[in-house]
Structure formats: C-alpha cells, structure tokens
Short mmCIF file of C-alpha atoms in Angstrom, two decimals:
data_model
loop_
_atom_site.label_atom_id
_atom_site.label_comp_id
_atom_site.label_asym_id
_atom_site.label_seq_id
_atom_site.Cartn_x
_atom_site.Cartn_y
_atom_site.Cartn_z
CA MET A 1 -29.27 7.26 -38.11
CA LYS A 2 -29.91 10.65 -39.68
CA GLU A 3 -33.32 11.38 -41.12
CA LYS A 4 -33.44 11.95 -44.86
CA VAL A 5 -34.61 15.37 -45.97
CA TYR A 6 -35.58 16.08 -49.55
CA ILE A 7 -35.80 19.62 -50.94
CA TYR A 8 -37.55 20.36 -54.23
CA SER A 9 -37.62 23.61 -56.17
CA LEU A 10 -41.10 24.04 -57.68
CA LYS A 11 -41.01 26.49 -60.58
CA TYR A 12 -44.45 27.81 -61.46
CA ALA A 13 -43.81 30.86 -63.70
CA GLU A 14 -41.28 33.14 -65.35
CA SER A 15 -41.22 36.88 -65.93
CA PHE A 16 -38.75 39.75 -66.01
CA LEU A 17 -37.84 42.99 -64.32
CA TYR A 18 -36.26 45.96 -65.96
CA GLU A 19 -32.73 46.62 -64.73
CA SER A 20 -33.94 50.07 -63.60
CA ASN A 21 -36.28 48.37 -61.11
CA LEU A 22 -33.29 46.76 -59.44
CA PHE A 23 -30.49 49.32 -59.68
CA THR A 24 -30.44 53.11 -59.22
CA ASP A 25 -28.72 53.70 -62.55
CA GLY A 26 -30.20 50.64 -64.25
CA ASP A 27 -31.15 50.57 -67.91
CA HIS A 28 -34.89 51.20 -68.51
CA GLU A 29 -34.89 48.86 -71.52
CA LYS A 30 -32.74 45.94 -70.34
CA ARG A 31 -34.76 43.01 -69.01
CA ILE A 32 -33.57 40.73 -66.21
CA PRO A 33 -35.29 37.31 -66.20
CA ILE A 34 -36.84 36.13 -62.95
CA THR A 35 -38.36 32.79 -61.95
CA PHE A 36 -41.29 32.27 -59.58
CA VAL A 37 -40.49 29.35 -57.28
CA SER A 38 -41.81 27.62 -54.17
CA TYR A 39 -39.82 25.07 -52.22
CA LEU A 40 -41.07 21.73 -50.92
CA ILE A 41 -39.21 20.14 -48.02
CA LYS A 42 -40.11 16.51 -47.32
CA THR A 43 -39.10 14.58 -44.24
CA LYS A 44 -40.41 11.34 -42.82
CA ASP A 45 -43.15 13.16 -40.89
CA ARG A 46 -43.49 16.60 -42.51
CA ASN A 47 -44.31 18.18 -45.86
CA ILE A 48 -43.23 21.81 -45.68
CA ILE A 49 -43.83 24.44 -48.34
CA VAL A 50 -41.64 27.55 -48.31
CA ASP A 51 -43.17 30.63 -49.96
CA PRO A 52 -46.36 29.04 -51.30
CA GLY A 53 -46.54 31.36 -54.30
CA CYS A 54 -49.32 33.22 -56.07
CA ASN A 55 -52.10 32.66 -58.59
CA THR A 56 -52.13 36.28 -59.70
CA MET A 57 -49.46 38.94 -59.99
CA PRO A 58 -51.08 42.27 -60.92
CA GLY A 59 -48.91 44.33 -63.25
CA TRP A 60 -46.69 41.38 -64.19
CA ASN A 61 -46.67 39.33 -67.36
CA MET A 62 -46.11 35.79 -66.08
CA LYS A 63 -45.01 33.31 -68.77
CA GLU A 64 -45.14 29.52 -68.61
CA TYR A 65 -47.49 29.88 -65.62
CA PHE A 66 -48.84 26.87 -63.74
CA SER A 67 -50.78 27.10 -60.50
CA PRO A 68 -48.43 26.48 -57.54
CA ALA A 69 -50.94 23.88 -56.27
CA PHE A 70 -50.74 22.08 -59.63
CA VAL A 71 -46.93 22.07 -59.54
CA LEU A 72 -47.06 20.71 -55.98
CA ARG A 73 -49.36 17.87 -57.11
CA GLN A 74 -46.91 17.12 -59.94
CA ALA A 75 -44.30 16.61 -57.20
CA GLY A 76 -46.59 14.01 -55.61
CA VAL A 77 -47.99 16.03 -52.70
CA SER A 78 -51.50 17.45 -52.28
CA ALA A 79 -52.29 20.72 -50.50
CA GLU A 80 -53.96 18.72 -47.74
CA GLU A 81 -50.69 16.87 -47.07
CA ILE A 82 -48.74 20.05 -46.32
CA THR A 83 -48.03 20.17 -42.58
CA ASP A 84 -46.17 23.49 -42.41
CA VAL A 85 -45.92 26.68 -44.46
CA ILE A 86 -42.99 29.04 -44.11
CA ILE A 87 -43.39 32.55 -45.53
CA THR A 88 -40.03 34.28 -45.82
CA HIS A 89 -41.48 37.77 -46.28
CA ALA A 90 -44.84 39.44 -46.92
CA HIS A 91 -44.77 39.97 -50.68
CA HIS A 92 -47.83 38.89 -52.65
CA ASP A 93 -45.90 36.36 -54.76
CA HIS A 94 -44.59 34.66 -51.62
CA MET A 95 -47.87 34.25 -49.77
CA GLU A 96 -51.10 34.52 -51.80
CA CYS A 97 -51.51 30.72 -52.02
CA VAL A 98 -51.17 30.13 -48.27
CA LYS A 99 -54.99 29.90 -48.24
CA TYR A 100 -54.82 26.43 -49.85
CA TYR A 101 -52.89 24.81 -46.99
CA THR A 102 -55.71 24.55 -44.46
CA ASN A 103 -54.10 21.68 -42.50
CA ALA A 104 -50.76 23.45 -42.09
CA VAL A 105 -49.20 25.54 -39.38
CA VAL A 106 -48.05 28.83 -40.88
CA TYR A 107 -44.76 30.47 -39.88
#
C-alpha cells in the first residue's frame, strides 16, 4: 500500500515587484504581484517544511503578513513537530525562519 503524502501551500504575505526588476526592458511603473509561500509536506512519519520563509524583508512592503510559524500552526503543526527543512536557495525570504525548527534536519 502506498503511503499518503499531503502537500500544503502556506501563504504568509503578499507584495509586488516592478516589471523592470524582472525584465531588461520592463516598465518601471508596472507592478507584478508576488506571494510569499512556504510548503508543508506531511507523511505518516515526517513533517517537512520547504523554504521556511521570513519574518522581515528589508526594502519590501509586505501586505497581509502573518508569521510563517503562525501560518504553520494554523495548518495544525508546531515548529517542534517539523522533522526536516528543505531550503531551495539562499535568499533571505526562503530561509530566515529556519532558526525556529530546532528539531529538524536542514537540507
């Protein structure tokens, strides 16, 4: 029998980038919305957080912000219950909150 795996998208903030930040000839006035998200993967034996998020984002105006740890608790999992943390790349918004997962192995 296959093990069930559940994947949850945990939105914790919204913001925007100017098109010129993304494209060489991008418009300096046009805003592109972005969403700050962590992912929770639950299996029978593991609670894995992918890109644990950030509490601060200097230079950014984050709207509808909730602490990533708060959003995780809303999903029914505490920071202490996280067994593994996967950081996809070393940007501040993908890894600042790794410090809260003291019981986890970090990849």
